[in-house]
Short mmCIF file of C-alpha atoms and ligand atoms in Angstrom, two decimals:
data_model
loop_
_atom_site.label_atom_id
_atom_site.label_comp_id
_atom_site.label_asym_id
_atom_site.label_seq_id
_atom_site.Cartn_x
_atom_site.Cartn_y
_atom_site.Cartn_z
CA MET G 1 -29.02 0.78 -3.29
CA ASP G 2 -25.51 -0.23 -4.12
CA GLN G 3 -25.47 -4.01 -4.47
CA THR G 4 -21.69 -4.25 -4.70
CA LYS G 5 -21.26 -3.79 -0.99
CA ASN G 6 -22.90 -5.48 1.97
CA ILE G 7 -24.84 -2.72 3.67
CA THR G 8 -27.98 -4.65 4.49
CA THR G 9 -26.79 -5.79 7.93
CA PRO G 10 -24.99 -3.85 10.69
CA ARG G 11 -21.28 -3.35 10.16
CA TYR G 12 -20.24 -5.53 13.09
CA THR G 13 -21.94 -8.58 11.55
CA GLN G 14 -21.00 -11.24 8.98
CA ILE G 15 -17.53 -12.41 7.96
CA PRO G 16 -15.17 -9.41 7.73
CA THR G 17 -13.93 -9.05 4.17
CA PHE G 18 -12.06 -5.88 3.11
CA MET G 19 -14.60 -3.00 3.13
CA ARG G 20 -17.43 -5.58 3.55
CA LEU G 21 -17.20 -6.38 -0.15
CA PRO G 22 -18.08 -9.75 -1.68
CA TYR G 23 -15.32 -12.37 -1.52
CA THR G 24 -14.08 -13.96 -4.76
CA ASP G 25 -11.43 -16.57 -4.00
CA HIS G 26 -8.57 -16.05 -6.48
CA ARG G 27 -7.65 -19.75 -6.18
CA THR G 28 -10.84 -21.07 -7.77
CA THR G 29 -10.58 -22.40 -11.31
CA ASP G 30 -13.17 -20.07 -12.77
CA PHE G 31 -11.50 -17.00 -11.29
CA VAL G 32 -9.82 -16.23 -14.64
CA ARG G 33 -13.26 -15.41 -16.09
CA PRO G 34 -15.20 -13.92 -13.22
CA ASP G 35 -18.67 -12.56 -13.83
CA PRO G 36 -18.91 -9.63 -13.59
CA GLU G 37 -15.36 -8.70 -14.54
CA ILE G 38 -13.41 -7.41 -11.55
CA ASP G 39 -11.87 -3.94 -11.86
CA ILE G 40 -10.16 -3.67 -8.50
CA GLY G 41 -9.00 -6.59 -6.37
CA LEU G 42 -8.31 -6.13 -2.66
CA ILE G 43 -5.62 -8.64 -1.75
CA GLY G 44 -4.02 -9.60 1.57
CA ILE G 45 -0.40 -10.72 1.68
CA PRO G 46 0.13 -12.02 5.22
CA PHE G 47 3.91 -12.32 5.09
CA ASP G 48 6.50 -10.74 7.39
CA GLY G 49 9.60 -12.80 6.72
CA GLY G 50 11.57 -9.66 5.89
CA VAL G 51 11.29 -7.66 9.11
CA THR G 52 14.51 -6.38 10.67
CA ASN G 53 13.00 -5.67 14.09
CA ARG G 54 9.58 -6.32 15.64
CA PRO G 55 7.49 -8.93 13.77
CA GLY G 56 3.72 -9.29 13.45
CA ALA G 57 2.80 -7.71 10.10
CA ARG G 58 1.75 -11.17 8.90
CA ALA G 59 -1.37 -10.61 10.99
CA GLY G 60 -2.03 -7.28 9.22
CA PRO G 61 -4.61 -8.43 6.64
CA ARG G 62 -6.88 -10.06 9.25
CA ALA G 63 -6.87 -7.02 11.53
CA VAL G 64 -7.30 -4.58 8.64
CA ARG G 65 -10.18 -6.65 7.21
CA ASP G 66 -11.86 -6.53 10.61
CA LEU G 67 -11.41 -2.78 11.13
CA SER G 68 -12.26 -2.02 7.48
CA SER G 69 -15.90 -2.66 8.38
CA PHE G 70 -15.80 0.88 9.78
CA THR G 71 -15.55 2.29 6.24
CA ARG G 72 -18.82 3.09 4.51
CA ILE G 73 -19.53 3.72 0.84
CA TYR G 74 -19.31 7.40 0.00
CA ASN G 75 -16.13 9.45 0.24
CA ASN G 76 -17.09 13.14 0.23
CA LYS G 77 -20.27 12.30 -1.69
CA VAL G 78 -18.33 10.32 -4.32
CA ASN G 79 -19.14 6.62 -4.62
CA PRO G 80 -15.95 4.72 -5.55
CA TYR G 81 -18.01 1.58 -6.23
CA ASN G 82 -20.15 3.28 -8.86
CA ASN G 83 -19.98 1.46 -12.22
CA ILE G 84 -17.01 -0.65 -11.25
CA THR G 85 -16.60 -4.01 -9.56
CA VAL G 86 -14.42 -4.28 -6.48
CA ARG G 87 -13.87 -7.60 -4.70
CA ASP G 88 -11.89 -9.05 -1.82
CA LEU G 89 -9.80 -11.70 -3.61
CA GLY G 90 -8.52 -13.28 -0.39
CA ASP G 91 -4.90 -13.74 0.63
CA VAL G 92 -1.89 -14.61 -1.49
CA VAL G 93 0.06 -17.08 0.64
CA THR G 94 3.55 -18.36 -0.09
CA SER G 95 4.12 -22.11 0.05
CA GLU G 96 7.73 -21.41 1.04
CA PRO G 97 7.55 -19.11 4.08
CA PHE G 98 10.88 -20.24 5.54
CA ASN G 99 13.04 -19.07 2.63
CA LEU G 100 12.79 -15.35 2.01
CA ALA G 101 14.17 -15.29 -1.56
CA THR G 102 11.96 -18.12 -2.81
CA ALA G 103 8.96 -16.83 -0.83
CA LEU G 104 9.18 -13.52 -2.72
CA LYS G 105 9.47 -15.36 -6.06
CA ASP G 106 6.52 -17.53 -5.15
CA ILE G 107 4.37 -14.52 -4.14
CA SER G 108 5.40 -12.77 -7.38
CA ALA G 109 4.29 -15.75 -9.48
CA LYS G 110 0.95 -16.09 -7.70
CA LEU G 111 0.21 -12.36 -7.99
CA SER G 112 1.28 -12.36 -11.64
CA SER G 113 -1.22 -15.05 -12.50
CA ILE G 114 -3.99 -13.08 -10.75
CA LEU G 115 -3.18 -9.74 -12.37
CA THR G 116 -2.21 -10.82 -15.87
CA ASN G 117 -5.12 -13.26 -16.25
CA THR G 118 -7.74 -10.76 -15.18
CA GLY G 119 -6.33 -7.26 -15.61
CA VAL G 120 -7.54 -6.29 -12.12
CA ARG G 121 -5.95 -3.31 -10.44
CA PRO G 122 -4.50 -4.38 -7.09
CA VAL G 123 -4.96 -2.66 -3.74
CA VAL G 124 -2.91 -4.74 -1.35
CA CYS G 125 -2.63 -5.11 2.42
CA GLY G 126 0.67 -6.44 3.84
CA GLY G 127 2.59 -7.88 5.31
CA ASP G 128 5.94 -6.21 5.79
CA HIS G 129 7.27 -3.91 3.07
CA CYS G 130 8.90 -6.83 1.21
CA VAL G 131 5.51 -7.63 -0.30
CA THR G 132 5.51 -4.51 -2.46
CA LEU G 133 8.24 -5.95 -4.70
CA PRO G 134 6.13 -8.93 -5.86
CA VAL G 135 3.17 -6.60 -6.49
CA LEU G 136 5.30 -4.31 -8.67
CA ARG G 137 6.69 -7.35 -10.52
CA ALA G 138 3.17 -8.62 -11.14
CA MET G 139 2.10 -5.27 -12.65
CA ARG G 140 4.67 -5.76 -15.40
CA LYS G 141 2.43 -4.67 -18.29
CA LEU G 142 2.45 -1.14 -16.89
CA HIS G 143 6.18 -0.68 -16.28
CA PRO G 144 8.04 1.43 -15.54
CA LEU G 145 5.64 2.89 -12.98
CA ALA G 146 5.89 6.16 -11.11
CA LEU G 147 5.98 5.63 -7.34
CA ILE G 148 4.42 7.67 -4.55
CA HIS G 149 5.92 6.25 -1.38
CA PHE G 150 4.98 7.25 2.19
CA ASP G 151 7.44 5.90 4.77
CA ALA G 152 9.86 6.86 7.53
CA HIS G 153 12.46 4.92 5.54
CA CYS G 154 13.49 5.04 1.86
CA ASP G 155 13.70 1.23 1.73
CA THR G 156 16.46 1.38 -0.88
CA GLY G 157 19.08 -0.18 1.41
CA GLY G 158 21.56 -2.90 0.52
CA HIS G 159 22.57 -6.16 2.15
CA TYR G 160 21.74 -6.55 5.83
CA LEU G 161 23.00 -9.48 7.90
CA GLY G 162 23.95 -11.28 4.70
CA SER G 163 20.61 -10.91 2.92
CA GLN G 164 19.75 -8.67 -0.02
CA TRP G 165 16.05 -9.37 0.67
CA HIS G 166 14.39 -7.66 3.64
CA HIS G 167 11.80 -4.95 4.24
CA GLY G 168 14.40 -2.19 3.90
CA THR G 169 15.20 -2.98 0.23
CA PRO G 170 12.09 -3.38 -1.96
CA PHE G 171 12.58 -0.13 -3.90
CA ARG G 172 16.26 -0.74 -4.58
CA HIS G 173 15.26 -4.00 -6.29
CA ALA G 174 12.28 -2.33 -7.99
CA ILE G 175 14.62 0.26 -9.53
CA GLN G 176 17.23 -2.35 -10.48
CA GLU G 177 14.55 -4.54 -12.07
CA LYS G 178 13.19 -1.45 -13.91
CA LEU G 179 9.75 -1.87 -12.36
CA ILE G 180 9.64 1.77 -11.26
CA ASP G 181 11.22 4.87 -12.76
CA PRO G 182 13.49 6.40 -10.08
CA LYS G 183 13.11 9.86 -11.61
CA LYS G 184 9.34 9.51 -11.20
CA THR G 185 9.68 8.30 -7.61
CA ILE G 186 8.86 10.45 -4.60
CA GLN G 187 9.47 9.30 -1.02
CA ILE G 188 7.70 11.22 1.75
CA GLY G 189 8.18 11.24 5.54
CA ILE G 190 11.80 10.10 5.75
CA ARG G 191 13.42 10.41 9.19
CA GLY G 192 15.04 8.55 12.06
CA SER G 193 18.53 7.54 13.07
CA THR G 194 20.71 5.34 10.87
CA ASN G 195 23.84 3.24 11.37
CA ASN G 196 25.31 4.66 8.17
CA PRO G 197 25.03 8.30 7.08
CA ASN G 198 24.68 7.16 3.44
CA LEU G 199 22.03 4.52 4.10
CA TRP G 200 19.60 5.96 1.54
CA SER G 201 22.16 7.21 -1.01
CA PHE G 202 20.75 4.79 -3.61
CA SER G 203 17.57 6.92 -3.74
CA TYR G 204 19.48 10.20 -4.15
CA ASP G 205 22.01 8.74 -6.62
CA HIS G 206 19.22 7.47 -8.89
CA GLY G 207 17.34 10.75 -8.96
CA ALA G 208 14.42 9.96 -6.66
CA THR G 209 12.76 12.91 -4.89
CA VAL G 210 13.22 12.39 -1.15
CA ILE G 211 11.20 14.51 1.28
CA THR G 212 12.45 14.26 4.84
CA MET G 213 10.30 15.24 7.80
CA ASP G 214 12.76 18.08 8.50
CA GLU G 215 12.02 19.54 5.05
CA PHE G 216 8.30 18.90 5.48
CA GLU G 217 8.32 20.82 8.79
CA SER G 218 10.23 23.71 7.23
CA TRP G 219 7.46 24.56 4.73
CA GLU G 220 4.66 26.92 5.61
CA ARG G 221 2.04 24.80 3.82
CA PRO G 222 3.72 21.39 3.87
CA CYS G 223 0.90 19.21 2.52
CA GLU G 224 0.14 21.56 -0.39
CA THR G 225 3.87 21.72 -1.17
CA VAL G 226 4.11 17.92 -1.24
CA ILE G 227 0.99 17.62 -3.42
CA ASP G 228 2.57 20.05 -5.92
CA LYS G 229 5.81 18.06 -5.87
CA ILE G 230 3.97 14.76 -6.41
CA HIS G 231 2.24 16.25 -9.46
CA GLU G 232 5.59 17.51 -10.76
CA VAL G 233 7.37 14.17 -10.28
CA VAL G 234 4.60 11.84 -11.44
CA GLY G 235 2.94 13.87 -14.20
CA ASP G 236 0.54 11.79 -16.28
CA SER G 237 2.41 8.49 -15.78
CA ASN G 238 0.81 5.39 -14.33
CA ALA G 239 1.55 5.62 -10.63
CA TYR G 240 1.59 3.20 -7.70
CA ILE G 241 1.10 4.28 -4.08
CA SER G 242 2.97 2.42 -1.35
CA PHE G 243 1.93 3.44 2.16
CA ASP G 244 4.08 2.15 5.03
CA VAL G 245 2.15 3.03 8.22
CA ASP G 246 5.43 3.96 9.91
CA CYS G 247 5.34 7.18 7.85
CA LEU G 248 2.87 8.23 10.55
CA ASP G 249 3.94 9.30 14.00
CA PRO G 250 3.73 6.37 16.47
CA VAL G 251 1.09 8.40 18.32
CA TYR G 252 -1.19 7.70 15.34
CA ALA G 253 0.17 4.29 14.32
CA PRO G 254 1.81 2.53 17.28
CA GLY G 255 1.23 -0.97 15.88
CA THR G 256 4.18 -1.29 13.54
CA GLY G 257 7.57 -2.99 13.51
CA THR G 258 10.03 -0.10 13.16
CA PRO G 259 8.38 3.03 14.61
CA GLU G 260 10.09 6.43 14.32
CA ILE G 261 8.89 9.43 16.31
CA GLY G 262 8.28 12.80 14.67
CA GLY G 263 6.16 11.55 11.79
CA LEU G 264 3.11 12.63 9.82
CA THR G 265 -0.32 12.99 11.38
CA THR G 266 -3.16 10.93 9.95
CA ARG G 267 -4.84 14.20 8.94
CA GLU G 268 -1.77 15.21 6.91
CA ALA G 269 -1.60 11.79 5.24
CA LEU G 270 -5.28 12.01 4.27
CA GLN G 271 -4.85 15.54 2.97
CA MET G 272 -1.97 14.47 0.71
CA LEU G 273 -3.75 11.34 -0.54
CA ARG G 274 -6.91 13.29 -1.35
CA GLY G 275 -4.82 16.04 -2.93
CA ILE G 276 -3.54 13.70 -5.63
CA ASN G 277 -6.97 12.72 -6.90
CA GLY G 278 -6.77 13.09 -10.68
CA LEU G 279 -3.40 11.41 -11.09
CA ASN G 280 -3.39 8.08 -12.89
CA ILE G 281 -3.18 5.78 -9.84
CA VAL G 282 -3.17 2.15 -11.01
CA GLY G 283 -2.61 0.33 -7.72
CA GLY G 284 -1.31 0.59 -4.23
CA ASP G 285 -0.69 -0.98 -0.87
CA VAL G 286 -0.74 -0.43 2.88
CA VAL G 287 2.01 -2.30 4.69
CA GLU G 288 3.64 -2.80 8.10
CA VAL G 289 0.50 -2.88 10.26
CA SER G 290 1.58 -5.15 13.14
CA PRO G 291 -1.47 -6.10 15.25
CA PRO G 292 0.50 -7.59 18.21
CA PHE G 293 1.85 -4.06 18.88
CA ASP G 294 -1.45 -2.37 18.04
CA THR G 295 -2.58 -2.40 21.65
CA ARG G 296 -4.29 0.99 21.79
CA ASP G 297 -7.83 0.31 20.55
CA GLN G 298 -6.58 -1.15 17.21
CA ILE G 299 -5.93 2.38 16.03
CA THR G 300 -3.24 1.29 13.54
CA ALA G 301 -5.47 -1.31 11.89
CA LEU G 302 -8.24 1.28 11.62
CA THR G 303 -5.78 3.72 10.09
CA GLY G 304 -4.48 1.06 7.69
CA ALA G 305 -8.03 0.16 6.64
CA THR G 306 -8.97 3.81 6.10
CA VAL G 307 -5.85 4.52 4.02
CA MET G 308 -6.57 1.37 1.99
CA TYR G 309 -10.07 2.74 1.32
CA GLU G 310 -8.61 6.11 0.27
CA ILE G 311 -6.22 4.36 -2.16
CA LEU G 312 -9.13 2.28 -3.47
CA CYS G 313 -11.00 5.55 -4.13
CA LEU G 314 -8.02 6.95 -6.08
CA VAL G 315 -7.71 3.80 -8.23
CA ALA G 316 -11.48 3.73 -8.76
CA ALA G 317 -11.51 7.38 -9.86
CA GLY G 318 -8.88 6.58 -12.50
CA ILE G 319 -11.05 3.78 -13.91
CA GLN G 320 -14.30 5.74 -13.72
CA TRP G 321 -12.84 8.66 -15.66
CA THR G 322 -11.52 6.59 -18.57
MN1 MN K 1 8.87 0.60 4.48
MN1 MN K 2 9.25 2.19 7.24
#
């Protein structure tokens, strides 16, 4: 029996950690030398100070933890927990939630001390998409990273209402701060109306590969085509996956802040994620699950939890093979 995961009681019982894994509080003093050493840390970042429309993603980690009890151990007969240690490290919480710029700095510092002290690979649950920037900053030993980004929006926008920090800008900053390599960046699922026809020009101008839903729909075998393109763009670089649930059609993920119709199906998203097994995935996140709008049987939290599990499997495979 696998002792790394709580499978001795029914899944609706006990305190809901991510994937029903043991909880190791990252704030404890002995966390820097945990025993056994932690390979993958599942981390909640309950922060939504950067939303431009509907709020609520701050409640994402709690809902995703709860619904993640639906995930079991094996993924297509592969055990991602085999020979590695995966823990729920709790939430990273800013002490300055009322100031966006300092909140992001604060989250960056706290994540940095977790990741650099322990070398754990992060799989994060947001939070709005702002939280990806601190995660990328905290992974600084591995920079520049390749980026596989699922989203309705490129999130490389500029100032909005006087602020350069909001959930539509993390990847602009990540490129400017040289955290990710724009030429090894692929953005999938882009669509929706804009107030400016050049809203995402930063992505195109810096050489990122942008796949709109119109292009996706035009291909005969769209998922296979995207998988090939991801392999081409990322190659054997260390890659990070950022999964904004609004890449999915609102039919599949209604509980999110800035929904756009005409998106991916959950089946397509799973097919693409599973199709990139073998790439060197060193971390990832699921962001923009907004439980107050997730009123249809918590389907978005379930989807977020399942995608988080799939990303965990990809990161685990990378560690198990080395
Ligand atoms: Mn986004
Ligand atoms: Mn989005």
